[in-house]
Short mmCIF file of C-alpha atoms and ligand atoms in Angstrom, two decimals:
data_model
loop_
_atom_site.label_atom_id
_atom_site.label_comp_id
_atom_site.label_asym_id
_atom_site.label_seq_id
_atom_site.Cartn_x
_atom_site.Cartn_y
_atom_site.Cartn_z
CA MET A 1 114.76 64.56 91.74
CA HIS A 2 114.35 66.08 95.13
CA THR A 3 114.25 69.41 93.35
CA ILE A 4 112.02 69.01 90.62
CA THR A 5 109.59 67.37 92.97
CA LYS A 6 109.96 70.62 95.22
CA SER A 7 109.52 72.95 92.31
CA LEU A 8 106.41 71.31 90.84
CA VAL A 9 102.83 72.65 92.16
CA THR A 10 101.29 69.57 92.98
CA SER A 11 97.39 68.81 92.41
CA LYS A 12 97.75 68.67 96.63
CA MET A 13 98.92 72.08 96.90
CA ILE A 14 96.25 73.18 94.55
CA ARG A 15 93.61 71.51 96.40
CA GLN A 16 95.12 73.06 99.45
CA GLY A 17 94.98 76.63 97.82
CA ILE A 18 91.54 76.23 96.74
CA ARG A 19 90.74 75.11 100.52
CA ARG A 20 92.36 78.05 101.83
CA LEU A 21 90.72 80.38 99.29
CA LYS A 22 87.38 79.16 100.47
CA GLN A 23 88.03 79.51 103.74
CA VAL A 24 89.41 83.15 103.09
CA ALA A 25 86.88 84.44 100.66
CA PRO A 26 83.70 84.93 103.15
CA SER A 27 85.84 86.69 105.64
CA VAL A 28 87.35 89.27 103.05
CA ARG A 29 85.62 92.49 104.19
CA ALA A 30 85.41 95.81 102.25
CA MET A 31 87.83 98.44 104.08
CA SER A 32 89.28 101.70 103.64
CA SER A 33 92.75 103.02 104.91
CA GLN A 34 93.80 106.69 104.34
CA ALA A 35 97.37 107.38 104.81
CA ASN A 36 98.82 110.88 104.06
CA LEU A 37 100.08 110.12 100.46
CA THR A 38 98.00 107.06 99.35
CA SER A 39 94.63 105.83 100.06
CA LEU A 40 93.91 102.23 99.99
CA ASN A 41 90.29 101.00 99.46
CA ALA A 42 88.91 97.04 99.12
CA ASP A 43 85.52 95.78 97.99
CA ASN A 44 83.87 92.78 99.37
CA GLU A 45 85.04 90.82 96.36
CA GLY A 46 88.67 91.46 97.61
CA ILE A 47 89.82 93.68 94.99
CA ALA A 48 91.70 96.59 96.45
CA VAL A 49 92.43 99.76 95.04
CA LEU A 50 95.72 101.96 95.79
CA THR A 51 95.56 105.32 94.88
CA LEU A 52 98.72 107.69 94.93
CA GLN A 53 98.10 110.89 96.10
CA ARG A 54 101.01 112.81 96.28
CA PRO A 55 100.63 116.24 94.47
CA PRO A 56 101.67 117.75 92.16
CA VAL A 57 102.78 114.69 90.32
CA ASN A 58 103.03 111.78 92.31
CA SER A 59 106.80 111.97 92.20
CA LEU A 60 108.29 108.60 94.10
CA ASN A 61 110.14 110.22 97.39
CA LEU A 62 110.82 108.07 100.26
CA ASP A 63 107.52 109.08 102.05
CA LEU A 64 105.56 107.81 99.11
CA LEU A 65 107.65 104.70 98.61
CA GLN A 66 107.45 103.54 102.33
CA GLU A 67 103.57 104.51 102.39
CA ILE A 68 103.51 101.86 98.94
CA SER A 69 105.40 99.45 100.91
CA LYS A 70 103.05 99.21 103.80
CA SER A 71 99.90 99.46 101.83
CA LEU A 72 101.20 96.17 99.65
CA ASP A 73 101.67 94.46 103.28
CA GLU A 74 98.31 95.27 104.19
CA VAL A 75 97.15 93.70 100.87
CA SER A 76 98.89 90.68 101.49
CA LYS A 77 98.04 90.37 105.07
CA ASN A 78 94.38 90.77 104.30
CA LYS A 79 94.46 88.30 101.71
CA PHE A 80 93.02 90.45 99.10
CA ARG A 81 92.86 88.68 95.76
CA ALA A 82 93.40 91.69 93.47
CA LEU A 83 95.49 95.01 93.57
CA ILE A 84 94.62 98.04 91.24
CA LEU A 85 97.18 101.04 91.27
CA THR A 86 96.04 104.36 90.09
CA SER A 87 96.56 108.04 91.13
CA ALA A 88 94.28 110.74 92.38
CA SER A 89 95.81 113.18 89.79
CA PRO A 90 94.06 113.73 86.64
CA THR A 91 96.84 113.95 84.28
CA VAL A 92 99.87 112.09 86.23
CA PHE A 93 99.94 108.52 87.07
CA SER A 94 103.40 109.02 88.51
CA ALA A 95 106.36 111.28 87.33
CA GLY A 96 108.82 108.72 88.41
CA LEU A 97 111.64 108.80 91.09
CA ASP A 98 111.31 112.30 92.91
CA ILE A 99 114.74 114.05 91.65
CA MET A 100 114.92 116.06 95.10
CA GLU A 101 115.77 112.52 96.66
CA MET A 102 118.94 112.37 94.39
CA TYR A 103 119.88 116.09 94.19
CA LYS A 104 122.66 116.82 96.84
CA PRO A 105 121.16 114.20 98.98
CA ASP A 106 121.91 113.25 102.62
CA MET A 107 123.52 109.87 101.75
CA LYS A 108 121.91 107.95 104.58
CA ARG A 109 118.68 109.03 103.58
CA ALA A 110 119.35 108.35 99.85
CA GLU A 111 120.32 104.72 101.04
CA LEU A 112 117.13 104.40 102.54
CA PHE A 113 115.40 105.80 99.61
CA TRP A 114 116.94 102.74 97.16
CA THR A 115 116.60 99.93 99.50
CA THR A 116 112.60 100.87 100.02
CA LEU A 117 112.32 101.31 96.06
CA GLN A 118 113.53 97.79 95.70
CA GLU A 119 111.59 96.47 98.40
CA VAL A 120 108.46 98.20 96.73
CA TRP A 121 109.62 96.58 93.40
CA LEU A 122 109.87 93.01 94.63
CA LYS A 123 106.85 93.17 96.70
CA LEU A 124 104.74 94.34 93.53
CA PHE A 125 106.33 92.47 90.69
CA GLU A 126 106.16 89.13 92.83
CA ALA A 127 102.86 89.55 94.41
CA SER A 128 101.30 86.77 94.76
CA TYR A 129 97.53 88.61 94.20
CA ILE A 130 96.62 89.87 90.97
CA THR A 131 98.08 93.19 90.07
CA ALA A 132 96.72 95.77 87.62
CA ALA A 133 97.31 99.35 86.54
CA ALA A 134 94.84 101.94 85.93
CA ILE A 135 97.06 104.44 84.34
CA ASN A 136 95.26 107.88 84.15
CA GLY A 137 97.99 110.12 83.04
CA HIS A 138 101.89 110.70 82.61
CA ALA A 139 104.01 107.71 83.53
CA PRO A 140 107.49 108.39 83.02
CA ALA A 141 110.50 106.35 84.43
CA GLY A 142 109.37 105.09 88.02
CA GLY A 143 105.80 105.67 86.96
CA CYS A 144 106.61 103.07 84.12
CA LEU A 145 108.34 100.86 86.48
CA LEU A 146 105.36 100.64 88.96
CA ALA A 147 103.02 99.94 85.96
CA THR A 148 105.07 97.24 84.19
CA SER A 149 105.65 95.56 87.62
CA CYS A 150 101.85 94.87 87.39
CA GLU A 151 100.39 92.09 85.36
CA TYR A 152 98.10 94.21 83.23
CA ARG A 153 97.94 97.96 82.24
CA ALA A 154 94.76 100.26 81.15
CA MET A 155 95.70 103.69 80.07
CA VAL A 156 93.83 106.57 79.57
CA SER A 157 93.88 108.36 76.29
CA GLY A 158 95.14 111.48 75.78
CA LYS A 159 98.46 113.23 75.23
CA TYR A 160 100.12 111.31 78.21
CA THR A 161 103.43 109.00 77.69
CA ILE A 162 104.86 106.14 79.41
CA GLY A 163 108.47 104.77 79.14
CA LEU A 164 111.81 104.64 80.74
CA ASN A 165 113.37 107.78 79.85
CA GLU A 166 116.42 107.70 81.93
CA THR A 167 118.90 107.19 79.06
CA ALA A 168 117.53 110.90 77.54
CA LEU A 169 118.48 112.60 80.95
CA GLY A 170 121.78 110.90 80.98
CA ILE A 171 121.47 108.60 83.34
CA VAL A 172 121.13 104.66 82.88
CA ALA A 173 118.31 102.63 84.61
CA PRO A 174 118.98 99.82 86.74
CA VAL A 175 118.94 96.49 85.17
CA TRP A 176 115.97 95.50 87.24
CA PHE A 177 113.84 98.28 85.46
CA MET A 178 114.87 97.25 82.35
CA GLY A 179 113.81 93.66 83.35
CA SER A 180 110.50 95.00 84.25
CA LEU A 181 110.22 96.67 80.66
CA CYS A 182 111.37 93.54 79.02
CA ASN A 183 108.75 91.28 80.93
CA THR A 184 106.08 93.66 78.89
CA VAL A 185 107.32 94.41 75.47
CA PRO A 186 109.32 92.40 72.95
CA SER A 187 112.84 92.20 73.46
CA ARG A 188 113.64 94.47 70.27
CA GLU A 189 111.17 97.01 71.30
CA ALA A 190 112.71 97.00 74.65
CA GLU A 191 116.23 97.76 73.90
CA LEU A 192 115.52 100.53 71.51
CA ALA A 193 113.15 102.05 74.12
CA LEU A 194 115.85 101.87 76.49
CA THR A 195 118.60 103.09 74.60
CA THR A 196 117.02 105.95 73.08
CA GLY A 197 114.95 106.98 76.32
CA LYS A 198 111.84 106.51 74.36
CA LEU A 199 108.60 108.07 76.04
CA PHE A 200 105.53 106.11 74.22
CA THR A 201 102.26 107.71 73.10
CA VAL A 202 99.27 106.07 74.42
CA ASP A 203 98.66 104.67 70.65
CA GLU A 204 102.66 103.52 70.44
CA ALA A 205 102.58 102.08 73.71
CA LEU A 206 99.51 99.72 72.74
CA LYS A 207 100.91 98.71 69.72
CA VAL A 208 104.23 97.24 71.43
CA SER A 209 101.93 95.73 74.38
CA LEU A 210 103.53 98.20 76.65
CA ILE A 211 99.74 98.71 77.59
CA ASP A 212 97.29 96.18 77.32
CA ASP A 213 94.00 98.53 76.86
CA VAL A 214 93.12 102.11 76.07
CA ALA A 215 90.54 103.62 78.52
CA THR A 216 88.20 106.48 78.08
CA ASP A 217 88.82 107.90 81.62
CA LYS A 218 89.93 106.44 84.93
CA GLU A 219 86.79 104.78 85.57
CA ASP A 220 86.70 102.98 82.63
CA ALA A 221 90.92 102.08 83.19
CA ILE A 222 89.55 100.47 86.61
CA ASN A 223 86.60 98.83 85.02
CA LYS A 224 89.07 97.10 82.59
CA CYS A 225 91.27 96.27 85.12
CA LYS A 226 88.43 94.46 86.98
CA GLU A 227 87.48 92.55 83.52
CA PHE A 228 91.06 91.60 83.55
CA ILE A 229 90.92 90.29 87.31
CA LYS A 230 87.76 88.48 86.63
CA LYS A 231 89.59 86.12 83.79
CA PHE A 232 91.12 84.25 87.03
CA ASN A 233 87.54 83.55 88.66
CA ARG A 234 88.27 80.06 87.77
CA ILE A 235 91.76 79.52 88.10
CA PRO A 236 92.85 77.95 91.16
CA PRO A 237 94.67 80.74 92.90
CA LEU A 238 97.74 79.23 94.39
CA ALA A 239 98.81 77.61 91.07
CA ARG A 240 98.25 80.99 89.21
CA ALA A 241 100.53 82.75 91.97
CA VAL A 242 103.18 80.42 91.92
CA THR A 243 103.39 80.14 88.20
CA LYS A 244 103.60 84.08 87.82
CA GLN A 245 106.39 84.09 90.60
CA LYS A 246 108.32 81.24 88.74
CA TYR A 247 107.82 83.01 85.27
CA ARG A 248 109.18 86.16 86.94
CA ALA A 249 111.80 84.84 88.88
CA SER A 250 114.64 85.30 86.49
CA THR A 251 113.82 89.05 86.30
CA THR A 252 114.01 89.26 90.12
CA GLN A 253 116.94 87.12 90.81
CA TRP A 254 119.72 89.47 89.71
CA LEU A 255 118.35 92.17 92.43
CA LYS A 256 118.06 89.66 94.93
CA ASP A 257 121.65 88.40 94.50
CA ASN A 258 123.12 91.99 94.23
CA ARG A 259 120.87 94.17 96.74
CA LYS A 260 124.06 95.83 98.34
CA ALA A 261 125.75 96.35 95.13
CA ASP A 262 122.89 97.82 93.57
CA VAL A 263 122.51 100.29 96.42
CA ALA A 264 126.20 101.19 96.42
CA GLU A 265 125.97 101.91 92.38
CA PHE A 266 123.04 104.21 93.12
CA LEU A 267 124.86 105.89 96.13
CA GLY A 268 128.41 106.00 93.78
CA PHE A 269 126.19 107.77 90.99
CA LEU A 270 125.07 110.02 93.32
CA SER A 271 128.50 111.06 94.44
CA ASN A 272 129.24 112.09 91.01
CA PRO A 273 129.60 115.60 90.21
CA LYS A 274 128.89 115.34 86.59
CA ILE A 275 125.45 113.53 87.47
CA GLN A 276 124.39 115.92 90.15
CA GLN A 277 125.32 118.91 87.52
CA SER A 278 122.76 117.19 85.27
CA LEU A 279 120.08 116.45 87.78
CA GLU A 280 120.54 120.50 88.34
CA MET A 281 120.03 121.20 84.91
CA TYR A 282 117.12 118.71 84.61
CA ILE A 283 115.37 120.44 87.44
CA GLN A 284 116.03 123.78 86.27
CA SER A 285 114.43 122.66 82.84
CA LEU A 286 111.31 121.16 84.79
CA LYS A 287 110.95 124.41 86.89
CA GLN A 288 111.27 126.47 83.28
CA LYS A 289 108.66 124.21 82.02
CA ALA A 290 106.19 124.90 84.76
CA LYS A 291 106.35 128.75 84.36
C1 COA B 301 105.36 114.05 84.84
C2 COA B 301 105.56 115.22 84.07
C3 COA B 301 104.81 114.77 82.58
C4 COA B 301 103.91 116.06 84.53
O1 COA B 301 103.90 117.57 83.92
P1 COA B 301 103.14 118.65 84.33
O2 COA B 301 101.64 118.23 84.75
O3 COA B 301 103.17 119.67 83.62
O4 COA B 301 103.71 118.93 85.82
P2 COA B 301 105.19 119.89 85.72
O5 COA B 301 106.31 119.42 84.71
O6 COA B 301 104.64 121.34 85.71
O7 COA B 301 105.54 119.66 87.07
C5 COA B 301 105.09 120.19 88.28
C6 COA B 301 106.00 120.33 89.64
O8 COA B 301 106.56 119.09 89.84
C7 COA B 301 108.19 119.08 89.68
N1 COA B 301 108.34 117.84 89.05
C8 COA B 301 107.95 116.96 88.17
N2 COA B 301 108.64 115.68 88.29
C9 COA B 301 109.43 115.60 89.10
C10 COA B 301 110.12 114.50 89.58
N3 COA B 301 110.32 113.32 88.93
N4 COA B 301 110.72 114.93 90.81
C11 COA B 301 110.62 115.85 91.56
N5 COA B 301 109.92 116.60 90.81
C12 COA B 301 109.30 116.72 89.97
C13 COA B 301 108.35 119.93 88.65
O9 COA B 301 109.48 120.47 89.09
C14 COA B 301 107.28 120.98 89.19
O10 COA B 301 107.56 121.59 90.25
P3 COA B 301 107.16 123.35 90.64
O11 COA B 301 105.74 123.36 90.60
O12 COA B 301 108.00 123.52 91.93
O13 COA B 301 108.03 124.12 89.54
C15 COA B 301 106.43 115.98 83.94
O14 COA B 301 106.37 116.75 85.57
C16 COA B 301 107.76 115.44 83.81
O15 COA B 301 108.10 115.04 82.68
N6 COA B 301 108.47 114.98 84.99
C17 COA B 301 109.92 114.37 84.92
C18 COA B 301 109.69 113.24 84.85
C19 COA B 301 111.03 112.29 84.88
O16 COA B 301 111.73 112.39 83.75
N7 COA B 301 111.14 111.44 85.57
C20 COA B 301 112.51 110.77 85.79
C21 COA B 301 112.89 111.04 86.96
S1 COA B 301 114.57 110.30 87.29
#
């Protein structure tokens, strides 16, 4: 009985939430903060836009992940009501994890890299504020992870792809990457996509609900995210946040219970010579393609 009472969102909690929002709303101010690899800009309605700007392809290295993590803290601290995640690149949302963090790595740095990625995912996936992704370009692997951690996705039309392609590279996506995808697309589609390392075209992604809308350009994608955010104008924010977190709790539980084991698995994977060989070949193929 005690647990049930504790786990329910009572009308008192909701009233408190509304009261808190009323107290907070007038003090929400437009702000802009610029870091090296990201920028965070919030309007006076409390909608923050976090832009990834690590050329050429926003690959997620330790420094970028640390900046994202700090920005997510800033969104919480300033009590912004929503976050839109996007990229400064005209063609790439994010190329996923920076392969150079995994190729012949310094193990101490690799450990910090992975724990920071875990933190970023947990903060974004469970954020109490509304989250949306304006995907203005390719979003493979970790790019897809960031996008699927949000509650809504608008992707710009074009020859871009999105998906968890790890299997195709001979590596295995961690179970929480899989969870993020399963929270977005039907389970059957998720299993097929994961086992084949599928990268979806924009149209294919729309068909399986990997994205929610197709946009004409970045501005349109951001506007579509804002339309999504507006849907919650009349929903008490505390009830919304608790509902989201409870709905998503089963997806985050495994990582919360196994954070150290997950890091150990990653480090073990990096120590495997066969994996290092595959990474080397993949880096070469990317460099060849870029020529
Ligand atoms: C995202 C992508 C479609 C963009 O294509 P593009 O705009 O034509 O850009 P390029 O492939 O030419 O990449 C530009 C540079 O970024 C590098 N790069 C791309 N993805 C990278 C990654 N995930 N990590 C590190 N470096 C990466 C390339 O090697 C290239 O480096 P160079 O300029 O020194 O040769 C393509 O880069 C890609 O498929 N990247 C790999 C994505 C992936 O499989 N990620 C999984 C990682 S586990």
